[in-house]
Short mmCIF file of C-alpha atoms in Angstrom, two decimals:
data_model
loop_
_atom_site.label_atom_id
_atom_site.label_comp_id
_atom_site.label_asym_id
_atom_site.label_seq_id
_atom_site.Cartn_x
_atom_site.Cartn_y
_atom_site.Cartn_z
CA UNK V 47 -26.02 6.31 -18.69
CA UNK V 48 -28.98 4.44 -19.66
CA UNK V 49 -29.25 5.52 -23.37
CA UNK V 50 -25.39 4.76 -23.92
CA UNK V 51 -26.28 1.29 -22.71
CA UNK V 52 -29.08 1.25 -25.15
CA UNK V 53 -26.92 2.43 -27.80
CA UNK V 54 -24.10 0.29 -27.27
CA UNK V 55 -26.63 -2.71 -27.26
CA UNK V 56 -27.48 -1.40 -30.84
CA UNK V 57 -25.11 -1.30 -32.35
CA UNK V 58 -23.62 -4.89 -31.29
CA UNK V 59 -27.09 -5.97 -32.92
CA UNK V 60 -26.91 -3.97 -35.86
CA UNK V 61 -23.42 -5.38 -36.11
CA UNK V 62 -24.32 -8.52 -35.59
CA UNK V 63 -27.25 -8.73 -37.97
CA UNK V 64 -24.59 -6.79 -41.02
CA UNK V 65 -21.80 -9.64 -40.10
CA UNK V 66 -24.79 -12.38 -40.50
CA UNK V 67 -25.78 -10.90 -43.47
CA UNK V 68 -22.64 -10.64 -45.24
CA UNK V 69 -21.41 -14.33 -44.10
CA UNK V 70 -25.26 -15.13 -45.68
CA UNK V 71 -23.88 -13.25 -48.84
CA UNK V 72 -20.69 -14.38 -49.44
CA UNK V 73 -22.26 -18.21 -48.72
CA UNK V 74 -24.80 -17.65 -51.56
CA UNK V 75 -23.56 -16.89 -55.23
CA UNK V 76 -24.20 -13.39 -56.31
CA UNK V 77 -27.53 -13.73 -58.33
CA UNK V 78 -27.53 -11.75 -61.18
CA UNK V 79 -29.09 -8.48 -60.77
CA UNK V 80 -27.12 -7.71 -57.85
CA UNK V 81 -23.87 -5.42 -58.68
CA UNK V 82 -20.82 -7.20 -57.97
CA UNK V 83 -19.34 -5.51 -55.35
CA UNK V 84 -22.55 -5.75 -53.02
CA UNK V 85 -20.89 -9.07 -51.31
CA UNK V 86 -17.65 -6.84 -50.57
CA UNK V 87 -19.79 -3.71 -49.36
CA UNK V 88 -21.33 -6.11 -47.07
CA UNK V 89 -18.54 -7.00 -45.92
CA UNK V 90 -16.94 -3.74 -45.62
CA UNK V 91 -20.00 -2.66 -43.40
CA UNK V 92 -19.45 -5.76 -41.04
CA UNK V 93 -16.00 -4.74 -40.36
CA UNK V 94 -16.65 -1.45 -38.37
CA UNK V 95 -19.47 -3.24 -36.76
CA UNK V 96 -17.53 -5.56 -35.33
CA UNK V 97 -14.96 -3.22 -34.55
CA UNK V 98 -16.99 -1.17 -32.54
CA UNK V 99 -18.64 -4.11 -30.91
CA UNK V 100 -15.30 -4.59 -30.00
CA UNK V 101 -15.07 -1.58 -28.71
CA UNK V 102 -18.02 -1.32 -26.48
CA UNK V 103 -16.33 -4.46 -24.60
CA UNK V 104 -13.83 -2.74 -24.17
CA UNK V 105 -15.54 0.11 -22.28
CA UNK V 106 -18.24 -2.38 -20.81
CA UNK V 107 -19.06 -0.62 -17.04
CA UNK V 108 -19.32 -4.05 -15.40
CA UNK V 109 -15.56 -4.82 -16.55
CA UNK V 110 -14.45 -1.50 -15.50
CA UNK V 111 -16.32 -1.73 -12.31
CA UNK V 112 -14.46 -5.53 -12.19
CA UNK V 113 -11.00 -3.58 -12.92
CA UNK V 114 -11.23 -0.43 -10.63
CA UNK V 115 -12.07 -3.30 -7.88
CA UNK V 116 -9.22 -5.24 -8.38
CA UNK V 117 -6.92 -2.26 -8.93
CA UNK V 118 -7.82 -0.79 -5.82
CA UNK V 119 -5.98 -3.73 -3.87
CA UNK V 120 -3.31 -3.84 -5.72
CA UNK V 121 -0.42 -1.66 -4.93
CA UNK V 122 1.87 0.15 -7.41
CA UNK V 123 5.62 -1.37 -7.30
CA UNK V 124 7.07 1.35 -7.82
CA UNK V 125 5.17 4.52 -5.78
CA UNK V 126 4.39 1.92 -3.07
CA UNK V 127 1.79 4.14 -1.53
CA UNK V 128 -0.43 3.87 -4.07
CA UNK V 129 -3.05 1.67 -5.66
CA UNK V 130 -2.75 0.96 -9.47
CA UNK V 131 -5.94 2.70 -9.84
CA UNK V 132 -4.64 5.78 -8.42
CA UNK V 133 -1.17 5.56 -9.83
CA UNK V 134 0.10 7.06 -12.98
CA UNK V 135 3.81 5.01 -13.43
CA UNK V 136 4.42 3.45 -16.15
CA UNK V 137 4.39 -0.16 -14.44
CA UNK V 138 1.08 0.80 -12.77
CA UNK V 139 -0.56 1.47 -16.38
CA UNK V 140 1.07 -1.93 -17.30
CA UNK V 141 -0.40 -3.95 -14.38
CA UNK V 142 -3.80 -2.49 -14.89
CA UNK V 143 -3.15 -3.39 -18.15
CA UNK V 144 -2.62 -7.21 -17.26
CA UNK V 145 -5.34 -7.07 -15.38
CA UNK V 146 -8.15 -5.52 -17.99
CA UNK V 147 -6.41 -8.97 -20.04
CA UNK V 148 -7.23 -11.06 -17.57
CA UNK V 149 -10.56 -10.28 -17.49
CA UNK V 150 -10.93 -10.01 -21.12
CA UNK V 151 -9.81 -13.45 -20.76
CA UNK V 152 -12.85 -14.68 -18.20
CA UNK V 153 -10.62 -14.86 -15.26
CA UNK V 154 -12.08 -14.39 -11.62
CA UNK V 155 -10.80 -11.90 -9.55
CA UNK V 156 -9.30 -14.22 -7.53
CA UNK V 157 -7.36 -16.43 -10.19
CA UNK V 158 -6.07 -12.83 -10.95
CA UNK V 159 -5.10 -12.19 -7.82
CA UNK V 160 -3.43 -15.09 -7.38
CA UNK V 161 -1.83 -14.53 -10.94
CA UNK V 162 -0.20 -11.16 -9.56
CA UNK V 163 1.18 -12.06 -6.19
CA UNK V 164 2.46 -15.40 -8.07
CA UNK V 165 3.75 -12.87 -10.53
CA UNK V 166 5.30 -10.13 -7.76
CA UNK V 167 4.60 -11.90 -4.58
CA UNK V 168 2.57 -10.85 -1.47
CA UNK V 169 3.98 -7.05 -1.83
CA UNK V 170 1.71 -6.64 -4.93
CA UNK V 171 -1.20 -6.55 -2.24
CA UNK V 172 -2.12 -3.45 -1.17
CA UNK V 173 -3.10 -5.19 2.37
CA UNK V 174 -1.47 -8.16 2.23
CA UNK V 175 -2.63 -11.60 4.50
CA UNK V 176 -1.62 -11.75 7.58
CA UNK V 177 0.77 -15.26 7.43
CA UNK V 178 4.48 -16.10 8.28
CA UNK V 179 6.07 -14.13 5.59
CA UNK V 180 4.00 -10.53 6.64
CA UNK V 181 3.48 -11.08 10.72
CA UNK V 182 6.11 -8.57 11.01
CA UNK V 183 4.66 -6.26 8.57
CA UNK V 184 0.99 -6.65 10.81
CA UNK V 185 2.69 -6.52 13.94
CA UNK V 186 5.47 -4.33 14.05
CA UNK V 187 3.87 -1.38 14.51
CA UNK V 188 2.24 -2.82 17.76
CA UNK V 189 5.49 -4.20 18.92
CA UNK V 190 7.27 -0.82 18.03
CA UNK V 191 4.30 0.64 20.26
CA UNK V 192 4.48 -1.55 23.45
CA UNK V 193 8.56 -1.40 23.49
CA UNK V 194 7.87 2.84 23.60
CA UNK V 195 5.56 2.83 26.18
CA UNK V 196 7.10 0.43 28.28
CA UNK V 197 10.82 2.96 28.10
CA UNK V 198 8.50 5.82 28.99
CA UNK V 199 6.83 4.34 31.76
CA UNK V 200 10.44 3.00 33.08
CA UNK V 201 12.31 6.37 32.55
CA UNK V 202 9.60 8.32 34.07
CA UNK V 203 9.70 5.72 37.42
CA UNK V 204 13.37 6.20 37.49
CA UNK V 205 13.07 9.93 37.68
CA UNK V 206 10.34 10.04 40.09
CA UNK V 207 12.09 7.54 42.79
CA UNK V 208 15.42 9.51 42.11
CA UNK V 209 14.10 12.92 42.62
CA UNK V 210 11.39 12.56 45.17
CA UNK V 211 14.39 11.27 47.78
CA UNK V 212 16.00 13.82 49.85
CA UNK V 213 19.65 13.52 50.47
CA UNK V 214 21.01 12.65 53.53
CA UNK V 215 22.00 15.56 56.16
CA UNK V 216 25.91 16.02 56.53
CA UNK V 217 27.89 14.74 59.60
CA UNK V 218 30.32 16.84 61.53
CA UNK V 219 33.18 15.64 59.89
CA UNK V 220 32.07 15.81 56.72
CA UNK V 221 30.98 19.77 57.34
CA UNK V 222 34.76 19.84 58.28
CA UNK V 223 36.04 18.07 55.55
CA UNK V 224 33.88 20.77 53.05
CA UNK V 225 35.08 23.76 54.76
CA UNK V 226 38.68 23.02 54.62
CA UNK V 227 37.85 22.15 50.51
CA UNK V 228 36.72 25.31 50.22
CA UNK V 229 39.04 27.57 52.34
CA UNK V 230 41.60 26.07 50.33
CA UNK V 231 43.67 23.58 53.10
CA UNK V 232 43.79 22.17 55.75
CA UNK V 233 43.92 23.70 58.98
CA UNK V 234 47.11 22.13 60.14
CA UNK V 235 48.80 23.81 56.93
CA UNK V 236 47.37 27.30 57.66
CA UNK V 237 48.53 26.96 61.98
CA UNK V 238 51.97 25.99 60.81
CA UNK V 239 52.14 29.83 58.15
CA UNK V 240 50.83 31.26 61.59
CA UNK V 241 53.62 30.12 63.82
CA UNK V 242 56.08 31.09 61.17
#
């Protein structure tokens, strides 16, 4: 990891030092003796150097480290589960995207931030701040919580006081009244078939 570093740092310097020399060069009148394409091969060598000190910018482990950050509390619009970092949509590659912009463009993580819930609002968070807007999205579960443990606790009273109560014992009549139910009629009915 260390070498890489070391190389990448070389070759901005090399880079640098071929783009100094060829601005040098193309300041100065060709003398002479030198060919007269050596002002253009300069500059032809400057070219890729500056390309791929554009290049090692763009893979530069303290903006990535700046980017996987950022993207990690961000969530993806359209898995919703999901950070950026860890999302493959299309619109997730295009927000991490905007983001590796804004940072090429010196922004702090916060002014990008705020750039991307002004952008997509407080959604875009992957733990959005507890205000207003998102006290139902912090405390709903809770709520959702209390209100089922509060039925349970008044169902399972209910069923305790109803079934831990012993009915109360049958009077006479009411023996009578079950009996002649279940025989079929009254007794006055049946005594008057009798006499018949």
């Amino acid at each position: 990891m260390m070498t890489n570093k070391l190389k990448l740092a070389a070759a901005a310097a090399a880079g640098a030092l071929l783009l100094a020399a060829a601005s040098a060069g193309a300041q100065t009148a060709p003398s002479a003796s030198a060919p007269a394409g050596s002002s253009a091969a300069a500059a032809s060598a400057a070219a890729p150097a500056a390309g791929r000190e554009a290049a090692s910018d763009e893979f530069d482990p303290a903006k990535n480290k700046r980017l996987l950050k950022i993207s990690e509390n961000l969530r993806c619009l359209v898995c919703q589960n999901q950070t950026i970092a860890d999302s493959n949509a299309d619109l997730a590659i295009d927000l991490r995207r905007q983001v590796r912009d804004q940072i090429a463009q010196g922004r702090t993580d916060e002014e990008i931030i705020r750039y991307m819930t002004d952008r997509y609002g407080d959604f875009v968070l992957y733990k959005p701040p507890f205000k207003a807007t998102t006290a139902l999205l912090w405390l709903g579960p809770a709520v959702l919580l209390v209100l089922v443990l509060a039925w349970y606790v008044v169902t399972v009273r209910r069923r305790r006081k109803g079934g831990g109560q012993k009915p109360a014992p049958l009077t006479d009549e009411q023996r009578r009244e079950a009996l002649r139910l279940l025989n079929g009629g009254s007794d006055e009915s049946r005594g008057g078939k009798g006499d018949a």
